[in-house]
PDB file of C-alpha atoms in Angstrom:
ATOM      1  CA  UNK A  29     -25.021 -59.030 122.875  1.00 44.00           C
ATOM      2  CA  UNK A  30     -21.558 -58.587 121.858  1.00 43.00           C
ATOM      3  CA  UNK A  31     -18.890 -56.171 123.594  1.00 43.00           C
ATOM      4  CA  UNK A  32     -18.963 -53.741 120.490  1.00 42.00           C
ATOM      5  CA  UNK A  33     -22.844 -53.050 120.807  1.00 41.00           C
ATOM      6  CA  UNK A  34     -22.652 -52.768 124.432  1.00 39.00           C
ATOM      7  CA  UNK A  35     -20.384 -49.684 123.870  1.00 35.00           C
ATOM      8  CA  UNK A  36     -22.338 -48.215 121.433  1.00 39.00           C
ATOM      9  CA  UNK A  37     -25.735 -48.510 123.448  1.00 40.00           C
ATOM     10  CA  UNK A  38     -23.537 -47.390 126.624  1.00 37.00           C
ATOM     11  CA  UNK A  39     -22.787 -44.055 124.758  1.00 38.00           C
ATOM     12  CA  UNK A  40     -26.490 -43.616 123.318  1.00 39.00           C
ATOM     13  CA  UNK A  41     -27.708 -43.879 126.977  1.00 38.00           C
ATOM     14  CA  UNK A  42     -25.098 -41.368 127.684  1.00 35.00           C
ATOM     15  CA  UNK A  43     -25.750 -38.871 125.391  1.00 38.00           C
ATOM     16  CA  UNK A  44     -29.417 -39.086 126.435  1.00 35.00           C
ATOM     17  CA  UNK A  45     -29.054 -38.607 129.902  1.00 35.00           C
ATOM     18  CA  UNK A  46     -26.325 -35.218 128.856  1.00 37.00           C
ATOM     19  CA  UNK A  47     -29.196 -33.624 126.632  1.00 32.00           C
ATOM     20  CA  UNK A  48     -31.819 -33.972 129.946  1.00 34.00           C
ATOM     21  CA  UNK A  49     -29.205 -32.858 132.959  1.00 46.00           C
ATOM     22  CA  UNK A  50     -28.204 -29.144 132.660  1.00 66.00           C
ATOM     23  CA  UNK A  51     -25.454 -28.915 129.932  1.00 61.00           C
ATOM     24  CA  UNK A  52     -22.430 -26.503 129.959  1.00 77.00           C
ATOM     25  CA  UNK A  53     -23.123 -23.779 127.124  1.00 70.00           C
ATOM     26  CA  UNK A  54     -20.282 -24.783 124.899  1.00 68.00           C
ATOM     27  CA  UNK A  55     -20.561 -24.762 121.442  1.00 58.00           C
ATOM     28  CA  UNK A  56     -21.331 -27.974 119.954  1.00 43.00           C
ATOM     29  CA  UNK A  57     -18.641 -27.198 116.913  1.00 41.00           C
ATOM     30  CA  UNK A  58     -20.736 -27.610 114.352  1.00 38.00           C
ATOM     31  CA  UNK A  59     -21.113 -24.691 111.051  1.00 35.00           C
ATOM     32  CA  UNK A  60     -25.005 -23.525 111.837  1.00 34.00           C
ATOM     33  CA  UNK A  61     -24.959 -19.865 112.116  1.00 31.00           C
ATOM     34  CA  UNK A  62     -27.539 -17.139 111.412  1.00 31.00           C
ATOM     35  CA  UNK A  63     -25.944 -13.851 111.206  1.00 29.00           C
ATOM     36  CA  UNK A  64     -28.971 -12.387 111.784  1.00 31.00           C
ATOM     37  CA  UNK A  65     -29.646 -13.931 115.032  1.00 36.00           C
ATOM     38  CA  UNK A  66     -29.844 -12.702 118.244  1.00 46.00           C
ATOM     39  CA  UNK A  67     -28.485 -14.088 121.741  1.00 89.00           C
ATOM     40  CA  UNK A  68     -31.897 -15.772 123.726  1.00 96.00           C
ATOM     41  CA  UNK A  69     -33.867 -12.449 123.778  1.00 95.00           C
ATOM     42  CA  UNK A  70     -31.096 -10.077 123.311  1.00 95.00           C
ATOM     43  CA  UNK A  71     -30.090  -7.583 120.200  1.00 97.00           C
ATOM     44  CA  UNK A  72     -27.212  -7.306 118.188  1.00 97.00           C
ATOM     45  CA  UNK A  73     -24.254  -5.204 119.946  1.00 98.00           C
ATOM     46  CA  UNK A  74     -20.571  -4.097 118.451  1.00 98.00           C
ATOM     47  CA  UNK A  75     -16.861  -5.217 120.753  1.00 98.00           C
ATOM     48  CA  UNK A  76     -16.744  -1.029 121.217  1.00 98.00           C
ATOM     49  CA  UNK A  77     -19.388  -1.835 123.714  1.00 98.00           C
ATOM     50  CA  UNK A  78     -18.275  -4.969 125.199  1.00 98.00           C
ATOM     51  CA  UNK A  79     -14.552  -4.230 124.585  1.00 98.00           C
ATOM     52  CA  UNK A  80     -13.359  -6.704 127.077  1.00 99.00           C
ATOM     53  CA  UNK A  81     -14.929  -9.611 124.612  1.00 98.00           C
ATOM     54  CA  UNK A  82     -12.899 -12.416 123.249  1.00 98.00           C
ATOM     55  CA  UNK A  83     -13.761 -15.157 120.835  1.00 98.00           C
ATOM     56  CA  UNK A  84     -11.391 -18.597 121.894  1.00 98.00           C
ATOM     57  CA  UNK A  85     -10.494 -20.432 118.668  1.00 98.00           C
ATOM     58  CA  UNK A  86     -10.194 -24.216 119.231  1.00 98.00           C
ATOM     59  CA  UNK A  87      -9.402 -27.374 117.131  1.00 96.00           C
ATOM     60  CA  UNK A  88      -8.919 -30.658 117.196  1.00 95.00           C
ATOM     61  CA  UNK A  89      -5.094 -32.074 118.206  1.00 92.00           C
ATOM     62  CA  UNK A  90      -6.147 -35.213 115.556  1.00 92.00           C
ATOM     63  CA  UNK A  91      -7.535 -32.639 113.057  1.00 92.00           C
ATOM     64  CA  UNK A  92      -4.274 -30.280 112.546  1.00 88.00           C
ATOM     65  CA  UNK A  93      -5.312 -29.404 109.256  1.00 92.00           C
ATOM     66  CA  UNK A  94      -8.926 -28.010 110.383  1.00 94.00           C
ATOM     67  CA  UNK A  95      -9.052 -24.554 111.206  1.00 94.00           C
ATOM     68  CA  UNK A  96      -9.634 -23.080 114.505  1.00 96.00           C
ATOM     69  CA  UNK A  97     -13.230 -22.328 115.356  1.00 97.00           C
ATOM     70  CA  UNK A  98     -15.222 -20.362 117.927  1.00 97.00           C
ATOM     71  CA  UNK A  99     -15.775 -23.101 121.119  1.00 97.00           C
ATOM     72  CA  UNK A 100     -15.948 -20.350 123.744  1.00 98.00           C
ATOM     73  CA  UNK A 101     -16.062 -16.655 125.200  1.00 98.00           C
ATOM     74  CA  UNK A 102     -13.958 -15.043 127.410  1.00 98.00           C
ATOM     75  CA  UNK A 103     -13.019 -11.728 128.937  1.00 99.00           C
ATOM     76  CA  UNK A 104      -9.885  -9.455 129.094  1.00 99.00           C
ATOM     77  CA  UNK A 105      -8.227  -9.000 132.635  1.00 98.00           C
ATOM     78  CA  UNK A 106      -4.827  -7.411 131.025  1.00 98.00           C
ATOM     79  CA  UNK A 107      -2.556  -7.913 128.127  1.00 98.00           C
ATOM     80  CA  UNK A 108      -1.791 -11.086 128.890  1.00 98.00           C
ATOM     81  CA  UNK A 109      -4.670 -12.219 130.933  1.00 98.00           C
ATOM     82  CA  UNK A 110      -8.246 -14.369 129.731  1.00 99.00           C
ATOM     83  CA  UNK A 111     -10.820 -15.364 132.089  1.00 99.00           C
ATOM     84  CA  UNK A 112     -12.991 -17.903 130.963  1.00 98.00           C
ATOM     85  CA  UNK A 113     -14.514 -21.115 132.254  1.00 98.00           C
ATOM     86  CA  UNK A 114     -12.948 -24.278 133.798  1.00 98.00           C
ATOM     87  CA  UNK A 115     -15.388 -26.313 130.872  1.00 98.00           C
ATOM     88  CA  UNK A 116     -13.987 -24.631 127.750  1.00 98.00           C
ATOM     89  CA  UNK A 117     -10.526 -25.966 127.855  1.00 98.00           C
ATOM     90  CA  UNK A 118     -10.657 -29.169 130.323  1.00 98.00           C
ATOM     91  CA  UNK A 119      -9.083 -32.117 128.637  1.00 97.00           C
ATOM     92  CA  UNK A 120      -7.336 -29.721 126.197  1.00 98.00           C
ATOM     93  CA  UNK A 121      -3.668 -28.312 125.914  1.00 97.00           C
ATOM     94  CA  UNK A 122      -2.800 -24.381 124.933  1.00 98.00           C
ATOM     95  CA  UNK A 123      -1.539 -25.208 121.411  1.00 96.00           C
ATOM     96  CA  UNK A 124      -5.198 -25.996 120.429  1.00 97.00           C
ATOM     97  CA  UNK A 125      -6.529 -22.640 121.325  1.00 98.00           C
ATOM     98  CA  UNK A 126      -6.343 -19.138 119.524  1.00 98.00           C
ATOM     99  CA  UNK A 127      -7.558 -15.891 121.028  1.00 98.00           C
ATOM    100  CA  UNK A 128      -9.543 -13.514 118.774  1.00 98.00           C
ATOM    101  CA  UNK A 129     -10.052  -9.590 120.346  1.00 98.00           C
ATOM    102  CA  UNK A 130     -11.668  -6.666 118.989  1.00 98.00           C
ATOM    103  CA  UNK A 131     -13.740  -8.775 116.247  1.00 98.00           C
ATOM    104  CA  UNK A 132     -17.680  -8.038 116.210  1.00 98.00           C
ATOM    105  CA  UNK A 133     -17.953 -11.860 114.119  1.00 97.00           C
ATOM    106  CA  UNK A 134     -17.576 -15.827 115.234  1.00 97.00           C
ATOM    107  CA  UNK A 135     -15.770 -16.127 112.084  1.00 95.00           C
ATOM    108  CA  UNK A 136     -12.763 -14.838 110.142  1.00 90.00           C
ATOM    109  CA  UNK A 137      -9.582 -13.404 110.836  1.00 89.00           C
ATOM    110  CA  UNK A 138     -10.688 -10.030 111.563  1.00 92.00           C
ATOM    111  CA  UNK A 139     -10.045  -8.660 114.596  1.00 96.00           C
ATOM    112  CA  UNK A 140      -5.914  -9.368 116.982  1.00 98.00           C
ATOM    113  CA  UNK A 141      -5.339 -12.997 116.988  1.00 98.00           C
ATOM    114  CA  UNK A 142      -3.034 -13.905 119.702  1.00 98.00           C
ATOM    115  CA  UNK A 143      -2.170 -17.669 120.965  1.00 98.00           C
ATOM    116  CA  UNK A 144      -2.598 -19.159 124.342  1.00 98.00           C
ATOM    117  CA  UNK A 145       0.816 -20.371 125.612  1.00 98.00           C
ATOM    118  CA  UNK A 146      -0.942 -21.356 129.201  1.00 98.00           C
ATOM    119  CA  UNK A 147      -3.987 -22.635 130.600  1.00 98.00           C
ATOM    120  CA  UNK A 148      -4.724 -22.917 134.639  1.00 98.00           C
ATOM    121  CA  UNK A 149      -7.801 -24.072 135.872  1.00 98.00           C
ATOM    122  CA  UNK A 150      -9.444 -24.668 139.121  1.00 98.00           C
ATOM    123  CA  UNK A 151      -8.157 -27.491 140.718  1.00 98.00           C
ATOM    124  CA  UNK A 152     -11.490 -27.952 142.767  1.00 98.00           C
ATOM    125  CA  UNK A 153     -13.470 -27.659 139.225  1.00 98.00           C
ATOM    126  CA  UNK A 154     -16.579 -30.104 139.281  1.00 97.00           C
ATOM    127  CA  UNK A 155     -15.688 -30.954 142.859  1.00 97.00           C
ATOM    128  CA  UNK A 156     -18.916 -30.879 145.835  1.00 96.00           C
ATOM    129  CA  UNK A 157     -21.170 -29.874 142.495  1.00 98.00           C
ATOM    130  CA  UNK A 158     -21.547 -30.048 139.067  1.00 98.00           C
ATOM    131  CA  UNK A 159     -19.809 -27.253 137.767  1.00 98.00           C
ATOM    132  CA  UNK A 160     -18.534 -25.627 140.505  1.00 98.00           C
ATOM    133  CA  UNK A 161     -15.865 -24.041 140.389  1.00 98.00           C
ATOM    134  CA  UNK A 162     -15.833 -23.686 136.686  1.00 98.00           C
ATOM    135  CA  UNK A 163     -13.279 -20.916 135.744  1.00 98.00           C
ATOM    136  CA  UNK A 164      -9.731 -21.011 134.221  1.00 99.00           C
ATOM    137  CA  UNK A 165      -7.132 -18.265 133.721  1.00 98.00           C
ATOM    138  CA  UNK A 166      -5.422 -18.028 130.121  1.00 98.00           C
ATOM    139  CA  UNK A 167      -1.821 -16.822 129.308  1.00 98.00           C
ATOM    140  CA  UNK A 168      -1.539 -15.507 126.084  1.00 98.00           C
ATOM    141  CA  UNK A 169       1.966 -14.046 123.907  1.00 98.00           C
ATOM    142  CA  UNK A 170       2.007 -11.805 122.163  1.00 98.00           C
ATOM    143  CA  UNK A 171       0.147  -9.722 124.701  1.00 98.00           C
ATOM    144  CA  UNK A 172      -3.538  -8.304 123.344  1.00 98.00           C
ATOM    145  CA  UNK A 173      -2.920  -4.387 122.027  1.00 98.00           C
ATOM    146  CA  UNK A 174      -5.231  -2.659 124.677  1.00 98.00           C
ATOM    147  CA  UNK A 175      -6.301   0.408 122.475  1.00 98.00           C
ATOM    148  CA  UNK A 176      -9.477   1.425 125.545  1.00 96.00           C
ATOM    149  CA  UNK A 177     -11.903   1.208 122.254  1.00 98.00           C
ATOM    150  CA  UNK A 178     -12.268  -2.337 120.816  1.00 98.00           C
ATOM    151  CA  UNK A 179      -9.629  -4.008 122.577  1.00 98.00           C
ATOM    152  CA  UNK A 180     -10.036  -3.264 126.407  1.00 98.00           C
ATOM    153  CA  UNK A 181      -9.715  -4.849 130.167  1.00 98.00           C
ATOM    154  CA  UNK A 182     -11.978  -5.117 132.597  1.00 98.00           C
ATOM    155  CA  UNK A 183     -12.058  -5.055 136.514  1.00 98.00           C
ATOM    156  CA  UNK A 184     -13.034  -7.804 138.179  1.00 98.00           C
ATOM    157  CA  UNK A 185     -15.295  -7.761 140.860  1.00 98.00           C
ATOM    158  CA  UNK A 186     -14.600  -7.709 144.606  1.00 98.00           C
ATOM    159  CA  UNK A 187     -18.113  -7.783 145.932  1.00 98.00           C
ATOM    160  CA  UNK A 188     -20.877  -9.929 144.650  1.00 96.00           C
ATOM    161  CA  UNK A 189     -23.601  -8.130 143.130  1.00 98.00           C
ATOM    162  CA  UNK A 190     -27.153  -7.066 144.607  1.00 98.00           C
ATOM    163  CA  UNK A 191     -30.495  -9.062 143.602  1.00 98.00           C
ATOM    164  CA  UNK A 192     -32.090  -7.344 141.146  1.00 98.00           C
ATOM    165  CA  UNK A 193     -29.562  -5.636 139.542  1.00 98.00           C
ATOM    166  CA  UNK A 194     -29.365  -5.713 135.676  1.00 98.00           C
ATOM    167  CA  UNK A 195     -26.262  -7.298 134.311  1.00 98.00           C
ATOM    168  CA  UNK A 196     -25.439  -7.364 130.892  1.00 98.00           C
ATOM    169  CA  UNK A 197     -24.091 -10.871 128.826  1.00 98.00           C
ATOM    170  CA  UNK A 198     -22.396 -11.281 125.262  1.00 98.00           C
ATOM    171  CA  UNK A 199     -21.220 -13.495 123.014  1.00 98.00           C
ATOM    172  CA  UNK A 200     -21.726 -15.556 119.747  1.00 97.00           C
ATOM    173  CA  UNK A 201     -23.513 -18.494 120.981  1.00 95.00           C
ATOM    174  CA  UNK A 202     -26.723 -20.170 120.032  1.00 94.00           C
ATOM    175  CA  UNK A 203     -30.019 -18.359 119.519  1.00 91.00           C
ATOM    176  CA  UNK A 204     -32.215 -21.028 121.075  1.00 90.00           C
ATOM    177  CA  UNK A 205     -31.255 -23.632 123.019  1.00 88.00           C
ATOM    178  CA  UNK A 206     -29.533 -26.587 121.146  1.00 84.00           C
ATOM    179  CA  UNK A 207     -30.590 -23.583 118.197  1.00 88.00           C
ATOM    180  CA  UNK A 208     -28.315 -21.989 115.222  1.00 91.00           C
ATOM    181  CA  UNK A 209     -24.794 -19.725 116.641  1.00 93.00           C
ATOM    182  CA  UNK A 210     -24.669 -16.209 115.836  1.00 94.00           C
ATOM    183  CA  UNK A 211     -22.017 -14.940 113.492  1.00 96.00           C
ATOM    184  CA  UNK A 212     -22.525 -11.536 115.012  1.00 97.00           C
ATOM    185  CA  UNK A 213     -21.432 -10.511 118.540  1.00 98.00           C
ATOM    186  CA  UNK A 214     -25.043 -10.469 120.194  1.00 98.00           C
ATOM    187  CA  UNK A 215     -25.710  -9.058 123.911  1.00 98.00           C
ATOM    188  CA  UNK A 216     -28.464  -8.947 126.525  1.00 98.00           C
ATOM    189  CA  UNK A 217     -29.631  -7.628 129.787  1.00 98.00           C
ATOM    190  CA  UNK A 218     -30.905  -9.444 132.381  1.00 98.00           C
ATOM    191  CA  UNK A 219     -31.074  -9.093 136.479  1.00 98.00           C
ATOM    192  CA  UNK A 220     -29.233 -10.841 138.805  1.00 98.00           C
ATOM    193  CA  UNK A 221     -31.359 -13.895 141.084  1.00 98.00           C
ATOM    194  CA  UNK A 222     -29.964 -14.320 144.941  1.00 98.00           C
ATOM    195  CA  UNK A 223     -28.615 -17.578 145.286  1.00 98.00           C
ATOM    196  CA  UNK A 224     -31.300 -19.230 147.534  1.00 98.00           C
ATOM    197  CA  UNK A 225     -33.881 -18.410 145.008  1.00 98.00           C
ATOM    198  CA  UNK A 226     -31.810 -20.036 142.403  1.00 98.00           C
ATOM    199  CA  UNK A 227     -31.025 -23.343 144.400  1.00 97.00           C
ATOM    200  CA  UNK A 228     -35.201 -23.279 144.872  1.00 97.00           C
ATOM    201  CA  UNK A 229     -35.339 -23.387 141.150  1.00 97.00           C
ATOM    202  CA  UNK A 230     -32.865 -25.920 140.313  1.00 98.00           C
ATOM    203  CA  UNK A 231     -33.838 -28.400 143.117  1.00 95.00           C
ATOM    204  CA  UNK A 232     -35.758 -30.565 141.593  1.00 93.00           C
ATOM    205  CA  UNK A 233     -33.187 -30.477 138.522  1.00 94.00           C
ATOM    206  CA  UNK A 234     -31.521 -33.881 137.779  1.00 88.00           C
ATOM    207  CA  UNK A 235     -29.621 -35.084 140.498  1.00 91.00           C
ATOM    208  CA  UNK A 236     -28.119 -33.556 143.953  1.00 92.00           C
ATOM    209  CA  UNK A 237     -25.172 -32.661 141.957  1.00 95.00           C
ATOM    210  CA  UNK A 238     -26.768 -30.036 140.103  1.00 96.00           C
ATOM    211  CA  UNK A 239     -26.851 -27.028 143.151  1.00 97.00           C
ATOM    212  CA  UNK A 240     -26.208 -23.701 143.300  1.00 98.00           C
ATOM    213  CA  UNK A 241     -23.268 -23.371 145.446  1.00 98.00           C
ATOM    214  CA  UNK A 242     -21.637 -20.043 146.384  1.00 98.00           C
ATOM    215  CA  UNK A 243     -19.001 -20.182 143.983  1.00 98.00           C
ATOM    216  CA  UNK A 244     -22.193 -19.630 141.448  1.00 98.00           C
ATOM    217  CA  UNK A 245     -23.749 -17.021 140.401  1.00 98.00           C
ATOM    218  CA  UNK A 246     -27.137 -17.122 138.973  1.00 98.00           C
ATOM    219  CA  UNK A 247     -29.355 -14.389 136.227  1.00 98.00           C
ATOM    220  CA  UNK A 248     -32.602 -14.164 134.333  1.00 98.00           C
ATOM    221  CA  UNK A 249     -35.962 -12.926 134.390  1.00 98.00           C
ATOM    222  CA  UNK A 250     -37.445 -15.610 136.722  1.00 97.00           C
ATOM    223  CA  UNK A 251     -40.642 -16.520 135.943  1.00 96.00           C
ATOM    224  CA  UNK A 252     -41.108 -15.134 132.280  1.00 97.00           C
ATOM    225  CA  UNK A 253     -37.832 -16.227 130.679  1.00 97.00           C
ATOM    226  CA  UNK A 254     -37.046 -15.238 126.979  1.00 97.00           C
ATOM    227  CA  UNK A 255     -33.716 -13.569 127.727  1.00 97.00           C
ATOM    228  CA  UNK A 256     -30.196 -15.611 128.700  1.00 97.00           C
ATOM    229  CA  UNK A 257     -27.198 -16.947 127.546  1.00 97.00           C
ATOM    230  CA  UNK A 258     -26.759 -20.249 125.699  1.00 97.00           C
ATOM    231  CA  UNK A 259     -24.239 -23.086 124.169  1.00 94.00           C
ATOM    232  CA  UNK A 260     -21.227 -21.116 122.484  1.00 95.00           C
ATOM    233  CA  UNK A 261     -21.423 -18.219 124.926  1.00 97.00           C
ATOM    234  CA  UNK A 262     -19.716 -20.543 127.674  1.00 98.00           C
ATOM    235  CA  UNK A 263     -16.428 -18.560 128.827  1.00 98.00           C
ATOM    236  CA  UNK A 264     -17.980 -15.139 128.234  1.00 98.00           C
ATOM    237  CA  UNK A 265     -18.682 -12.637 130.406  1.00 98.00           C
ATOM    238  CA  UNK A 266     -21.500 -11.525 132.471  1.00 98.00           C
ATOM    239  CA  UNK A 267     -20.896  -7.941 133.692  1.00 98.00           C
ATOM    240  CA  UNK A 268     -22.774  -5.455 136.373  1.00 98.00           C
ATOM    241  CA  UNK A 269     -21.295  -1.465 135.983  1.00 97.00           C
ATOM    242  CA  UNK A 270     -18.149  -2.003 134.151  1.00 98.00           C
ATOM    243  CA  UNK A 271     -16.730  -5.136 136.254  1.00 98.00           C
ATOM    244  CA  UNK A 272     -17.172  -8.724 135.235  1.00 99.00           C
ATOM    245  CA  UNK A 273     -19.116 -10.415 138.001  1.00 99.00           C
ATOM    246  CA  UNK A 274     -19.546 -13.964 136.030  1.00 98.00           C
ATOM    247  CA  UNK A 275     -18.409 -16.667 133.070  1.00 98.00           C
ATOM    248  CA  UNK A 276     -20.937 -17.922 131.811  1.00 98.00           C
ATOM    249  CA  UNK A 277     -21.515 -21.986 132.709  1.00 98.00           C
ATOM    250  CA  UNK A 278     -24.553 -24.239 132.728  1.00 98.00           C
ATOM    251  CA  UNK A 279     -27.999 -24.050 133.166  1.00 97.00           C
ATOM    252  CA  UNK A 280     -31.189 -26.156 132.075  1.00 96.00           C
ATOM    253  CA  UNK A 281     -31.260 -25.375 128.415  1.00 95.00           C
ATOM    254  CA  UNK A 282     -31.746 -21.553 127.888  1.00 97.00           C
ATOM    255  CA  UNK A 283     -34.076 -18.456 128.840  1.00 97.00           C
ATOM    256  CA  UNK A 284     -36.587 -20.822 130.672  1.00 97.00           C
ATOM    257  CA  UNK A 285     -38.880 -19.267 132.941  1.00 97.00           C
ATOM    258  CA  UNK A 286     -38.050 -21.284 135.981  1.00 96.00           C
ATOM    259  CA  UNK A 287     -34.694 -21.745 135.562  1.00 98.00           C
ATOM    260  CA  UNK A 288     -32.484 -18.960 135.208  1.00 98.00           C
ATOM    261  CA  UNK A 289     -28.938 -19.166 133.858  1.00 98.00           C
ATOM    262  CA  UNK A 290     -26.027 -20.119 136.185  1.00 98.00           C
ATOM    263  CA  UNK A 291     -22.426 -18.370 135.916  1.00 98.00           C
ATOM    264  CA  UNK A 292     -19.579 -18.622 138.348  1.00 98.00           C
ATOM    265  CA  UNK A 293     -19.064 -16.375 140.811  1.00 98.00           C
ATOM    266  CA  UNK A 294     -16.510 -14.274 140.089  1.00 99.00           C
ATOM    267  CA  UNK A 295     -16.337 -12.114 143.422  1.00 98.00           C
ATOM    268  CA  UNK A 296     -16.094 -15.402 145.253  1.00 98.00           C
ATOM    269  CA  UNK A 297     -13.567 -16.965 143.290  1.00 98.00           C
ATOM    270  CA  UNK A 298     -11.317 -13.710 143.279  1.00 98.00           C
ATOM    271  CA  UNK A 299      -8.986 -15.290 145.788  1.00 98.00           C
ATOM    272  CA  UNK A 300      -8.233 -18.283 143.112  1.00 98.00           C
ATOM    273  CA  UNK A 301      -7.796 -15.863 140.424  1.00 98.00           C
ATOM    274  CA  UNK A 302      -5.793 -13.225 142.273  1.00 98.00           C
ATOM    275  CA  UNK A 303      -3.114 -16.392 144.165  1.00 98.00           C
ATOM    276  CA  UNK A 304      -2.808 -17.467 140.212  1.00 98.00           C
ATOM    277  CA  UNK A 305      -1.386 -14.159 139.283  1.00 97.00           C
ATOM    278  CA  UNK A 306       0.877 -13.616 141.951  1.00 96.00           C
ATOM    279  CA  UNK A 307       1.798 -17.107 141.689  1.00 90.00           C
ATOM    280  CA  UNK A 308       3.116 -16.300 138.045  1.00 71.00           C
TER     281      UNK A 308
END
């Protein structure tokens, strides 16, 4: 067999094992969208309700002449300030990225565009787990408008929140998993699952890589599904009474009944976040 086919069987293999392991809910770039879709289980919502919203606009550094498109969520800390996940811009330098606020669409030019002139992500990203650790901090110029109606911050959380309590997650992402993207901001509510209960679900999931870890933060309705984030909301936000408690990460597929969606832990990884901002 020559060296060329190797390769290409090498990568099939790969891509096979990716679509059974628990994937990151990025967007897989492609044009599907159903604009009258909903998030798994959720219903259609406007950015005056999740003000704190962002849409991150990516392309290609060999494709210059491609327009940016939606790859990810994330979620206002200040001006200048995104939170959004350690997966969304790995391998990836600020110039490629765009920041779209106070747009209800995936699409367009509606909406403040601003661009990202910095990126810092967890150094410890994807390290004792697979991904753990998964947020990053963007620096955008010119700062975001803050108007406290469609363009708005949010607090980030100090304490993690209880079990049970109902958090609510937007974005533009798929409708199904590996479905059609929404072109209209979708949101939906769903409780929060403890930690241990989470591990118990995800323990016979792929490999001992794939564990909840505390830096994790885990939501759905266990054991009926039907409601939960999925690939293009990575980044986004995941909030409990008007503070963002998780970004949105991984999970097996989406809104499966035994497996509830996985978000890092925001409260945790406030220490991280917080020494990045006084460090700049």
């Amino acid at each position: 067999m020559s060296s060329s086919w190797l390769v290409c069987l090498l990568a099939l293999l790969v891509g096979v094992v990716a679509l059974t392991q628990g994937l990151p809910l990025l967007e897989d770039l492609d044009e599907k969208s159903v604009p009258g879709g909903r998030i798994v289980g959720g219903y259609v919502t406007d950015i005056a309700q999740v003000p704190y919203q962002i849409s991150l606009r990516y392309k290609g550094i060999t494709t210059p002449e491609n327009p940016y498109r939606h790859r990810c969520g994330g979620s206002i800390f200040n001006e200048t300030t995104i939170v959004t996940a350690a997966h969304c811009i790995i391998g990836t330098v600020a110039s490629q990225f765009k920041v779209v606020a106070g747009s209800n669409w995936r699409t367009g030019s509606d909406g403040v565009i601003t661009n990202v002139k910095q990126i810092v992500m967890h150094e410890e990203y994807f390290s004792g787990a697979a991904y753990n650790n998964d947020i990053a901090i963007l620096f955008v110029d010119p700062p975001l408008p803050l108007n406290n109606f469609t363009i708005k911050a949010i607090k980030l959380a100090s304490e993690p929140p209880l079990e049970g309590t109902v958090s609510k997650i937007s974005g533009w992402g798929t409708t199904s998993s590996a479905g059609s993207a929404s072109n209209q901001l979708l949101a939906v509510d769903v409780p929060i699952v403890s930690n241990e209960l989470c591990d118990q679900d995800y323990e016979d999931f792929g490999d001992e890589t794939y564990r909840i870890t505390s830096a994790m933060l885990c939501a759905g309705k266990r054991g009926v599904g039907g409601a939960d984030a999925c690939q293009g909301d990575s980044g986004g936000p995941l909030v409990v009474r008007d503070e963002l408690h998780g970004v949105v990460s991984w999970g097996n597929k989406c809104a499966l009944p035994n497996y509830p969606g996985v978000y890092a832990n925001v409260a945790y990884l406030r220490p991280w976040i917080d020494a990045v901002l006084a460090g700049l």
